[in-house]
Coordinates of C-alpha atoms and ligand atoms in Angstrom, one line a residue:
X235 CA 80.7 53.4 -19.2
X236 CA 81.9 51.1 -16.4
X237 CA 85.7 51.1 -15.7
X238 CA 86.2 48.2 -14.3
X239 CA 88.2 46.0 -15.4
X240 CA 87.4 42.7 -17.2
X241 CA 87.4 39.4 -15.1
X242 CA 90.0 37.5 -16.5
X243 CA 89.1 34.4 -18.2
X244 CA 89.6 31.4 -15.9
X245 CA 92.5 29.1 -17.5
X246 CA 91.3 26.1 -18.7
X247 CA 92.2 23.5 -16.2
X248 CA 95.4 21.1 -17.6
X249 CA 95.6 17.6 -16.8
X250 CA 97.5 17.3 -13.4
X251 CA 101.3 16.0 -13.7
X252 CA 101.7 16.3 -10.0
X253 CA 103.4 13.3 -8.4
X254 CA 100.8 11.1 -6.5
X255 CA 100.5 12.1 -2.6
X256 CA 101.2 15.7 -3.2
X257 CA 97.7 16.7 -3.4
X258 CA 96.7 15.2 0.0
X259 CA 100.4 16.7 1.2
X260 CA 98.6 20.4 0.2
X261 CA 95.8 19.2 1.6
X262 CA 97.6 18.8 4.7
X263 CA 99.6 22.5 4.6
X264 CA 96.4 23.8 4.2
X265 CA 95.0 22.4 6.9
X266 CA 98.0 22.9 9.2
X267 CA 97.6 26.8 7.9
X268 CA 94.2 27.1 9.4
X269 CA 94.9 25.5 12.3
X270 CA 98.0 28.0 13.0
X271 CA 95.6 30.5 12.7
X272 CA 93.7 29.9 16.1
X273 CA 94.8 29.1 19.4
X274 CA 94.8 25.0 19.5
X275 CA 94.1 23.4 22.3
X276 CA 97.5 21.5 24.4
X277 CA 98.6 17.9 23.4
X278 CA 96.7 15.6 26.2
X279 CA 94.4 18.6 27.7
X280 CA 90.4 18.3 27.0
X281 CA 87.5 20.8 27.0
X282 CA 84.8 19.4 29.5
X283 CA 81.9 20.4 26.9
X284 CA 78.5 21.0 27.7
X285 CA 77.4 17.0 26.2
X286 CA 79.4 15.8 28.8
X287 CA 77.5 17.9 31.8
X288 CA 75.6 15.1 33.0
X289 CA 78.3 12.9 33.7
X290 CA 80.1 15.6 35.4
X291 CA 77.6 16.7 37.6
X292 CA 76.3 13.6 39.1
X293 CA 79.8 12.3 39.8
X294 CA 80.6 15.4 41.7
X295 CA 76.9 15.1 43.1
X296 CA 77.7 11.2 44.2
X297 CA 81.3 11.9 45.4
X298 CA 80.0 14.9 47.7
X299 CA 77.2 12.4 49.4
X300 CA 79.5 9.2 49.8
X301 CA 82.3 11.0 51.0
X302 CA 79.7 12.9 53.3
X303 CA 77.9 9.7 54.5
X304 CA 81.0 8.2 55.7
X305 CA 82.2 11.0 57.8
X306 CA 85.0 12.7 55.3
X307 CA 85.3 16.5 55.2
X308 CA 86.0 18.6 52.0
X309 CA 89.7 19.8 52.1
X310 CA 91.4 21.8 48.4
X311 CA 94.7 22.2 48.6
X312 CA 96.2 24.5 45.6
X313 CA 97.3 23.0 42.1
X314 CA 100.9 25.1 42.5
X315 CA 103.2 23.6 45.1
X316 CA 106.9 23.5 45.9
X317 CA 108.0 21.0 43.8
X318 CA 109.8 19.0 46.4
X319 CA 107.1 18.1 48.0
X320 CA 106.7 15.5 44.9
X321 CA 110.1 14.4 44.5
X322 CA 110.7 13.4 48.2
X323 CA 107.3 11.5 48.4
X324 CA 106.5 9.8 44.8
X325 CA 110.1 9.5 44.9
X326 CA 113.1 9.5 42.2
X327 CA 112.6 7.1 40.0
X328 CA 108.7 6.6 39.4
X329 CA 107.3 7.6 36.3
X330 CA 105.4 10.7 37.5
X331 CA 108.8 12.2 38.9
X332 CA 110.9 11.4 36.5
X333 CA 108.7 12.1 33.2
X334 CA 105.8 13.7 34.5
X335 CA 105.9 16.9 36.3
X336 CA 105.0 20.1 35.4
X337 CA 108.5 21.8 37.1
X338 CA 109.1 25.2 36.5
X339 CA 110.3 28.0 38.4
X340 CA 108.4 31.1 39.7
X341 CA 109.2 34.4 39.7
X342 CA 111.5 34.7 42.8
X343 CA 113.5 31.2 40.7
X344 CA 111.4 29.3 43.3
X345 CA 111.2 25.4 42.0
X346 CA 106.9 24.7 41.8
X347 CA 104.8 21.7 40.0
X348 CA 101.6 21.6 39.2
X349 CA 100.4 18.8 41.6
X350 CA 99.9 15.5 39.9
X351 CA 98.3 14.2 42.6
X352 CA 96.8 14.9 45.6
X353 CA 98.3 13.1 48.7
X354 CA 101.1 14.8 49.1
X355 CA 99.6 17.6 49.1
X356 CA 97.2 16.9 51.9
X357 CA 99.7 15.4 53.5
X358 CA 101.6 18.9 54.0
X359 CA 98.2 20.8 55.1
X360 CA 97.5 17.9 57.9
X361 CA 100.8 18.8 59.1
X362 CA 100.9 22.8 58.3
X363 CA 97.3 22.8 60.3
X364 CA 98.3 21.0 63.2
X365 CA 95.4 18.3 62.2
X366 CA 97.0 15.9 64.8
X367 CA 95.5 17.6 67.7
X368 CA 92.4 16.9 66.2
X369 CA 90.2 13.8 67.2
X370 CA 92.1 11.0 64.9
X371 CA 91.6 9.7 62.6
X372 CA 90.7 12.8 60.4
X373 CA 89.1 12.1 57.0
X374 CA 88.9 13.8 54.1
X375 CA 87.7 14.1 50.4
X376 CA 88.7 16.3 46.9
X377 CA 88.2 16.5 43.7
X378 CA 89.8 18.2 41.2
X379 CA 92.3 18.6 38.8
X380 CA 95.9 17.1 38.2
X381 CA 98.4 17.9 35.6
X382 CA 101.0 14.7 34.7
X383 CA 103.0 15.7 31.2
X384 CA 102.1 11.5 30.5
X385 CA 102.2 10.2 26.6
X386 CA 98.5 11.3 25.4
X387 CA 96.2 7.9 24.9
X388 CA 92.5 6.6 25.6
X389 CA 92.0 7.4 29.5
X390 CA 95.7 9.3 29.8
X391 CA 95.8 12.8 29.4
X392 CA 98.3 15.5 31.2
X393 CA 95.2 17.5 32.9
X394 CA 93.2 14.8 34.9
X395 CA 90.4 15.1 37.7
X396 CA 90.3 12.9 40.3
X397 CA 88.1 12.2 43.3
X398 CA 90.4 11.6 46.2
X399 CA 89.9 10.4 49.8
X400 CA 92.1 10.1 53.1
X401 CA 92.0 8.9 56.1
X402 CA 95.1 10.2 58.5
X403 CA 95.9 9.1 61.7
X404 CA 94.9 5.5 62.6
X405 CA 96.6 2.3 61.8
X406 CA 93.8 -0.4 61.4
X407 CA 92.3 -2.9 58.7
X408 CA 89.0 -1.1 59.3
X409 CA 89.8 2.0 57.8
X410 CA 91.7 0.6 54.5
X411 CA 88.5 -1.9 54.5
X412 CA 86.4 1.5 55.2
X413 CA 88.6 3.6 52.2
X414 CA 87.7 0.5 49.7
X415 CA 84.1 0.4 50.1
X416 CA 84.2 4.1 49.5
X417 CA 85.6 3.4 46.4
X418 CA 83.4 1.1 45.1
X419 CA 80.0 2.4 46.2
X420 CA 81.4 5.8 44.5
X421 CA 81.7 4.2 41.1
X422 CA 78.9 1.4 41.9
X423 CA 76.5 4.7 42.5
X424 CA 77.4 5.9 39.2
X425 CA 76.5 2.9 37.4
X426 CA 79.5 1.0 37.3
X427 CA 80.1 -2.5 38.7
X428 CA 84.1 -2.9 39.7
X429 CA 86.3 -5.5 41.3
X430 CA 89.3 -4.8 43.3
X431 CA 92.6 -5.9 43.1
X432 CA 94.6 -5.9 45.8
X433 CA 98.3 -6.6 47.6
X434 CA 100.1 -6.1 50.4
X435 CA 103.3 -4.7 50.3
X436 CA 104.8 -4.5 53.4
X437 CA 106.2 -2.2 56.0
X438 CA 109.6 -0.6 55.1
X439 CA 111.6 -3.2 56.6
X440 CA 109.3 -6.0 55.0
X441 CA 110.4 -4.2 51.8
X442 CA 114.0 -3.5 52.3
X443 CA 114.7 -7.6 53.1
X444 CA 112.2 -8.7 49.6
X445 CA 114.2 -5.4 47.9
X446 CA 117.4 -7.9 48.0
X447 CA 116.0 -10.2 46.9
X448 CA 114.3 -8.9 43.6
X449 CA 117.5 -7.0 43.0
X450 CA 119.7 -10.2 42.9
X451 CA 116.8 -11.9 40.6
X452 CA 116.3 -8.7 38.6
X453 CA 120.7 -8.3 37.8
X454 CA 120.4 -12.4 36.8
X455 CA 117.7 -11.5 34.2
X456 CA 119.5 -7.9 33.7
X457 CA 120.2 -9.0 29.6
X458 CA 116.7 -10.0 28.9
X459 CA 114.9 -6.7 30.5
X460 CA 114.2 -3.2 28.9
X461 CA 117.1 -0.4 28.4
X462 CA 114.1 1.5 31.5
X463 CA 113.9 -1.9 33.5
X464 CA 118.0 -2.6 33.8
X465 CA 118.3 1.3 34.7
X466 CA 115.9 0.7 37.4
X467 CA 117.7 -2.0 38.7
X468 CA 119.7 0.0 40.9
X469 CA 117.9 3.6 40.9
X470 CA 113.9 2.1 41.8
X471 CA 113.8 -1.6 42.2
X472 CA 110.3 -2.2 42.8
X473 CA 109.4 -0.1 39.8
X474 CA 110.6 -2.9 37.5
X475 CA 106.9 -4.5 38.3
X476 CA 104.9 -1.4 36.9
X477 CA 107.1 -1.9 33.5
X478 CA 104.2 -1.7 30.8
X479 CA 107.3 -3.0 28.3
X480 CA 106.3 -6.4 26.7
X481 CA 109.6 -8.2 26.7
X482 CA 109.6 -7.2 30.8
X483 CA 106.4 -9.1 31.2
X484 CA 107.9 -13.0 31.6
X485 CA 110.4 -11.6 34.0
X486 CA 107.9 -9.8 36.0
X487 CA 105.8 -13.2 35.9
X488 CA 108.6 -15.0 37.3
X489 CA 110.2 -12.1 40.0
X490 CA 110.1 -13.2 43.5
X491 CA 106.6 -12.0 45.4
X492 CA 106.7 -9.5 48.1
X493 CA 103.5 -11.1 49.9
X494 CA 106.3 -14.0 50.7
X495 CA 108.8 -11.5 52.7
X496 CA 106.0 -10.1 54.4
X497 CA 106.1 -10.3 58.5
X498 CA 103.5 -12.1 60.3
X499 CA 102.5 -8.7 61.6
X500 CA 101.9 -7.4 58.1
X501 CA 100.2 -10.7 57.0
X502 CA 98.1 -10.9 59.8
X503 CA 96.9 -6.7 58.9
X504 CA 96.5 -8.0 55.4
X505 CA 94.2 -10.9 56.1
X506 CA 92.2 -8.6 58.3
X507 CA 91.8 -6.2 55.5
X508 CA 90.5 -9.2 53.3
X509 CA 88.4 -10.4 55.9
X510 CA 86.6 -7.3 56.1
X511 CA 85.9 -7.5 52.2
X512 CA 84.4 -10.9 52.8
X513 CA 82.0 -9.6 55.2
X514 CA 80.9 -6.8 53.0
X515 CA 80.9 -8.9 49.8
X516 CA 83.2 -6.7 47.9
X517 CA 84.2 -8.6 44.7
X518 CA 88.4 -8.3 45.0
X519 CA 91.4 -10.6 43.0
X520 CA 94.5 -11.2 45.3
X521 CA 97.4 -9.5 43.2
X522 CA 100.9 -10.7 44.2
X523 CA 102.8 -8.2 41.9
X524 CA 100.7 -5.2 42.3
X525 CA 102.8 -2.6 43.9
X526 CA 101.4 0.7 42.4
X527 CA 103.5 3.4 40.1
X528 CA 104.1 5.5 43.7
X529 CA 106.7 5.2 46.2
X530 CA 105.4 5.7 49.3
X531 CA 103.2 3.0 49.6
X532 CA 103.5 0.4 53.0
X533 CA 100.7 -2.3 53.4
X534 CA 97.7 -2.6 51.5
X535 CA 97.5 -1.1 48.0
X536 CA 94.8 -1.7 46.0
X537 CA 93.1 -0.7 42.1
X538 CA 89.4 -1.0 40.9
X539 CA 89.1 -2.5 37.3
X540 CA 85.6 -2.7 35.6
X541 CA 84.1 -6.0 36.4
X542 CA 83.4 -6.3 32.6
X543 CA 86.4 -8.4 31.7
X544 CA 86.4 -7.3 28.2
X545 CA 88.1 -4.1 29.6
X546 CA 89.6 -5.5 32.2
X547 CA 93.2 -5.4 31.6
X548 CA 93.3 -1.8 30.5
X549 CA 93.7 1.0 32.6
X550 CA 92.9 1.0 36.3
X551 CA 89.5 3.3 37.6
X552 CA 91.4 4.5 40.4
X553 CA 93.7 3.2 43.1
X554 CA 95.2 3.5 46.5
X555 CA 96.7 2.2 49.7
X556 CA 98.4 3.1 52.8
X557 CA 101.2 5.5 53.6
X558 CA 102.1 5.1 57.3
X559 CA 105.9 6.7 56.2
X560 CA 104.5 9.7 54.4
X561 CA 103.8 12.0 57.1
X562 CA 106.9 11.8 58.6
X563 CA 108.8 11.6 55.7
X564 CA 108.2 15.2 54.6
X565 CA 108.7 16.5 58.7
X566 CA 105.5 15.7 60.4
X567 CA 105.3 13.3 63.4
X568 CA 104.8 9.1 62.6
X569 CA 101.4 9.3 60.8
X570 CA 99.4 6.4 59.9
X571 CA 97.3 6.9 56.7
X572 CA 95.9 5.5 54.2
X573 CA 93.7 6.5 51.2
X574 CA 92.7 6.5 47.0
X575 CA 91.8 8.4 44.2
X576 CA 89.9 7.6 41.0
X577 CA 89.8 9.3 38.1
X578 CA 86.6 11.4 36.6
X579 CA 87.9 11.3 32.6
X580 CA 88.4 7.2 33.2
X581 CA 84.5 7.2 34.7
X582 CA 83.5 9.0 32.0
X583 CA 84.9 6.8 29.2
X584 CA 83.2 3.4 31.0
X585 CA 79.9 5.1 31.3
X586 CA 80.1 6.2 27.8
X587 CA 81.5 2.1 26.8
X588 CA 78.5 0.7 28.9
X589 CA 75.8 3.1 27.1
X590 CA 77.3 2.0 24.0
X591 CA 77.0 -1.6 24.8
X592 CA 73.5 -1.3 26.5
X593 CA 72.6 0.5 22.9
X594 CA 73.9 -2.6 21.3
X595 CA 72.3 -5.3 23.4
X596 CA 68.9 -3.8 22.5
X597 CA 69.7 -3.4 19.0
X598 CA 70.6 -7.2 19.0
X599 CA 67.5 -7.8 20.8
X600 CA 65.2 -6.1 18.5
X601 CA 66.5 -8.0 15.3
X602 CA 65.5 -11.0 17.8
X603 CA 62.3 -9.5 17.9
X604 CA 62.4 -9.2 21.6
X605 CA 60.7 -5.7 22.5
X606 CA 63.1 -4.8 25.4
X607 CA 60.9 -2.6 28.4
X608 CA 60.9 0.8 27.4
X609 CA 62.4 3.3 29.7
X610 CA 60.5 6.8 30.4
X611 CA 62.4 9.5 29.5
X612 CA 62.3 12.1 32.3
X613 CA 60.3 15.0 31.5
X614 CA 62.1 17.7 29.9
X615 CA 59.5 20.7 28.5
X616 CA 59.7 22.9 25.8
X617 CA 58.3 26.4 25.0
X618 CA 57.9 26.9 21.5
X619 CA 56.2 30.1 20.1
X620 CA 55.4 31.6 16.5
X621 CA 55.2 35.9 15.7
X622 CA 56.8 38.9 17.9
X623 CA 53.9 39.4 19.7
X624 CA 53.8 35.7 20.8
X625 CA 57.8 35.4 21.3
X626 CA 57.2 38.6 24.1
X627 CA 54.5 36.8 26.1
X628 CA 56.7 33.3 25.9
X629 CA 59.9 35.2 27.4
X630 CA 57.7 36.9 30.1
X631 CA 56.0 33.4 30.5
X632 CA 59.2 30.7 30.4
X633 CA 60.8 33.8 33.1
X634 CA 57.8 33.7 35.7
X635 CA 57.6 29.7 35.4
X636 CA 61.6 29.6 35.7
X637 CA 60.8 31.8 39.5
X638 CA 58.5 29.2 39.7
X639 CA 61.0 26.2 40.1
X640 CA 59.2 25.2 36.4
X641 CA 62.5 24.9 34.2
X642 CA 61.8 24.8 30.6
X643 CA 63.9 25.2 27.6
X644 CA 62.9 27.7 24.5
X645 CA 65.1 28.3 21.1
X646 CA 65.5 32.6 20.7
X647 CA 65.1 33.9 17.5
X648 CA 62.4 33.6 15.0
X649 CA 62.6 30.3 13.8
X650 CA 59.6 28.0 12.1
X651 CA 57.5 25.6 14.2
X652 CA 59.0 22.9 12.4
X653 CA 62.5 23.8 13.3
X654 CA 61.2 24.0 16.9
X655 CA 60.0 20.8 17.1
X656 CA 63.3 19.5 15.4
X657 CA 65.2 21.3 18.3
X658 CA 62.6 20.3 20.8
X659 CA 63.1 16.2 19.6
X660 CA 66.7 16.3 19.3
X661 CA 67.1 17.3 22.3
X662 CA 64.7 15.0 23.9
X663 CA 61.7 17.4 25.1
X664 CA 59.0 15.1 26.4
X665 CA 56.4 18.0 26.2
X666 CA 56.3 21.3 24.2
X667 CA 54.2 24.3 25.0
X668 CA 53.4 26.1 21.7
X669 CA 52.0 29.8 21.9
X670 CA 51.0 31.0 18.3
X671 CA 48.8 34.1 17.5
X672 CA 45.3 32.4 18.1
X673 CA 46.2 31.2 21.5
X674 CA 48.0 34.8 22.4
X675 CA 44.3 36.3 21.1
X676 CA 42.4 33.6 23.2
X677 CA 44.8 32.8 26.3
X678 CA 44.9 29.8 25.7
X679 CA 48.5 27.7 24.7
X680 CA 48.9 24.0 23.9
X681 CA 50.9 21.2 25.6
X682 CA 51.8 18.3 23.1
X683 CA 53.1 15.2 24.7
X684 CA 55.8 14.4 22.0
X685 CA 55.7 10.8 22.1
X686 CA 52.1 10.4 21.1
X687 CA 51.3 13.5 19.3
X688 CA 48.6 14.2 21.4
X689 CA 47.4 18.1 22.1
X690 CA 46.0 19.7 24.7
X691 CA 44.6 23.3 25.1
X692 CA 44.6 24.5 28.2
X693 CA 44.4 28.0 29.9
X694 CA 47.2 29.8 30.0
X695 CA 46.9 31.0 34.1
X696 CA 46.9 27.1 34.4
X697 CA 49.9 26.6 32.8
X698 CA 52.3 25.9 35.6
X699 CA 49.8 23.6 37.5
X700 CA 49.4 21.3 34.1
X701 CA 53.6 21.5 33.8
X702 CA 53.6 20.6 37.9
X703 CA 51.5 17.7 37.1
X704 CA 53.6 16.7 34.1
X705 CA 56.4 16.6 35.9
X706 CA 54.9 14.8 38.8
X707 CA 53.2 12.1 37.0
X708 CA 56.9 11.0 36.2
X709 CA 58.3 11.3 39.6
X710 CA 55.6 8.8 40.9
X711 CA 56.1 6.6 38.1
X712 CA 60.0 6.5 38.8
X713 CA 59.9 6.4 42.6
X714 CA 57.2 2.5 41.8
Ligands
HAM870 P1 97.2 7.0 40.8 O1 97.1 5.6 40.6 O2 98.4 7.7 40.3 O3 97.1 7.3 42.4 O4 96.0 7.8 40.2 C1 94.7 7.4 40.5 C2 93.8 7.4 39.3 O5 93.9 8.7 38.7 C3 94.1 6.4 38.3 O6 93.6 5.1 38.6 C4 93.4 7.0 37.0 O7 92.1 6.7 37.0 C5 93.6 8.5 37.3 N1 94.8 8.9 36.5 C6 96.1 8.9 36.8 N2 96.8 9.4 35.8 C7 96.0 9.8 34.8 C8 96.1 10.4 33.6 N3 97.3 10.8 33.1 N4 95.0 10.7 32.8 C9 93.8 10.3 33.3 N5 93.6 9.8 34.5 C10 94.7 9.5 35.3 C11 97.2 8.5 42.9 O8 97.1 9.6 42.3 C12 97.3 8.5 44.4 N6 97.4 9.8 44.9 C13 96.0 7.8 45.0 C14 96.1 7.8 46.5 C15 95.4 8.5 47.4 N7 96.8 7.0 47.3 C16 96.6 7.2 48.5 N8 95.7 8.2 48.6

């Protein structure tokens, strides 16, 4: 006789008196419960995921070769610095000072940041390495990540990549013309067209004579302007222009412009700089009230928009400009330099806007009945293979072709030739290899070209010359 004991009947279930809203509030405990349970991911920090690889690897594969082909040299610098180094050169009073750093203190109660960006910190190894014995001007390129504790949205995050350039040690249009260009081939070779906004700014003393100026116009506006804006008045003048706060915006529209209190010297390097542009076509928009969110700016500074004006207004690619007060500032000698950075996660999310749009373009176009030009996919091979036996010879096969320079993908495990296929079309496999037990018996295997359905049997020693040809037949169709 069985001693367990008797499942208790399951109460019948009574009408719910629950107030409305408290089942999704349970919902919601629940929810939060679970997600106590595991380690969550930060507020603003991403996982780069594997969906994503492409995108990563060519920008890191077309920032290596521009930076490269115009003479810059790879320089890292590490992510943990003193945090000083910030503070003195983004200054007090910008947003990434102020409300952005990662500060804490190390074990010895030493003050460190995690770098939010990447000047400064190149700044201190040209100087730590003796670079200015070097042959000037000395160029160099990074990329990598940034950490700014910024207010999570669409393209902001608080761990960033960027790829950055430099050029240290000359003072002349040329190179800022040089440094844009850069730039824009970068994200032009990706696949996105740009157009550059740009300002002067000024040397120092330019800046200090327009800083009375704006400080007398800003104190006769002082009721109208954000709690931030009338703070800055006195504490960061010429951040009052990079105040995203609406009721700043008509104030800002009506501030004096620094391009007016520029000297002729600085005018003239300006116009030179523009110039330049001219000659190499770059598409740019003068921007009087562009002064950029850092502080030690002088001259040119500039930001790339997509050219798309539907996103126009939103966040900036990437941006830049010259520092000839940098160097010295933080206890090297007088150091022209100039440079940009632009920002991987921001690439990412246009290229991912312009698929989406291309996607809808030939949607549109299909309800037109216009058959848009069919792209080839690149070829991309599968092995699929049905029984042990077969499986064995595949993984000895896919390993010898892999030694080969033959890269093809295979599912492991012992799943159906239906799910195979399934795998093999989701993932976009051009052709699949399929070994099954007659073709183990017979050394033969099959190559179906997924598009059409069509077979092919062929011999299985002559497996990596068909593949070769496969795979070569697209190259020369791509390379027409
Ligand atoms: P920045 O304008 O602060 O300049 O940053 C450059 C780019 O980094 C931005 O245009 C944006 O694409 C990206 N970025 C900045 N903050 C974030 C964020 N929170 N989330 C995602 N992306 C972000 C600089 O960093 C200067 N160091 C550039 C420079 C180099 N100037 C001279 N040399």
């Amino acid at each position: 006789m069985s001693t367990k004991p008797k499942k208790a009947a399951k109460p019948v279930a009574k009408k719910s008196v629950a107030p409305k809203g408290s089942a999704t509030k349970t919902k919601k405990k629940e929810a939060d419960k679970k997600a106590q349970k595991y380690p969550s991911l930060l507020r603003g920090m991403k996982d780069i995921l594997p969906k994503d690889e492409q995108f990563w690897r060519n920008m890191s594969h077309v920032g290596e070769s521009i930076a490269e082909s115009y003479g810059f040299g790879y320089i890292e610098t590490p992510i943990v610095e003193e945090a000083a180094l910030f503070v003195r050169t983004l200054g007090k009073g910008t947003d990434v000072v102020d409300k952005e750093m990662y500060l804490f203190e190390d074990r010895e109660g030493k003050k460190v940041s995690l770098r939010p960006e990447m000047t400064a910190s190149i700044a201190r190894a040209y100087i730590a390495h003796g670079m200015h014995v070097m042959p000037q001007p000395v160029k160099v390129w990074s990329m990598g990540p940034l950490f700014r504790y910024d207010r999570p949205q669409a393209g902001r995050y608080r761990q960033f990549h960027q790829f950055d350039c430099e050029t240290i040690g000359v003072h002349d249009p040329g190179a800022d013309a040089e440094l844009i260009v850069v730039a824009y081939n970068f994200l032009r070779d990706l696949g996105i067209d740009t157009i550059v906004h740009i300002n002067s700014i000024g040397t120092l003393d330019d800046r200090s004579r327009y800083l009375v100026e704006l400080v007398a116009y800003l104190r006769s506006k002082r009721a109208q302007l954000s709690e931030e804006s009338k703070a800055r008045i006195t504490k960061n003048p010429l951040r009052v222009l990079d105040s995203k706060e609406e009721q700043d915006q008509p104030i800002i529209e009506a501030a004096p412009q620094i391009i007016d209190w520029l000297s002729d010297e600085s005018r003239n390097y300006f116009m030179k700089v523009i110039e330049y542009l001219d000659e190499m076509e770059i598409p740019y928009m003068l921007q009087p009230r562009l002064v950029r969110g850092l502080d030690y700016y002088t001259d040119t500074v500039f930001e790339l928009y997509p050219m798309d004006d539907e996103v126009r207004s939103q966040n900036a690619l990437g941006g830049g400009g010259r520092y000839n007060g940098l160097i010295e500032q933080i206890g090297g000698q007088p150091t022209p330099a100039a440079g940009f950075a632009i920002g991987l996660e921001r690439i990412v999310l246009e290229l991912r806007r312009l698929e989406e749009k291309a996607l809808a373009e030939a949607q549109a176009a299909a309800v037109e009945g216009v058959i848009p030009e069919a792209v080839p996919l690149p070829p991309k091979i599968f092995f699929a293979h049905l029984g042990d036996q077969a499986s064995r010879r595949a993984l000895s096969l896919i390993e010898k072709l892999r030694r080969e320079g033959v890269v093809v993908l295979h599912r492991i495990g012992n799943n159906s030739l239906k799910n195979q296929l399934e795998f093999a079309n989701k993932n976009q496999v051009t052709h699949t290899v399929i070994l099954g037990q007659k073709e183990l018996q017979d050394g033969s295997i099959i190559i179906r070209d997924m598009a059409s359905g069509i077979q092919e049997i062929v011999d299985q020693k002559k497996l990596k010359r068909e593949l070769e040809r496969i795979l070569q037949r697209f190259a020369a169709v791509d390379t027409k």
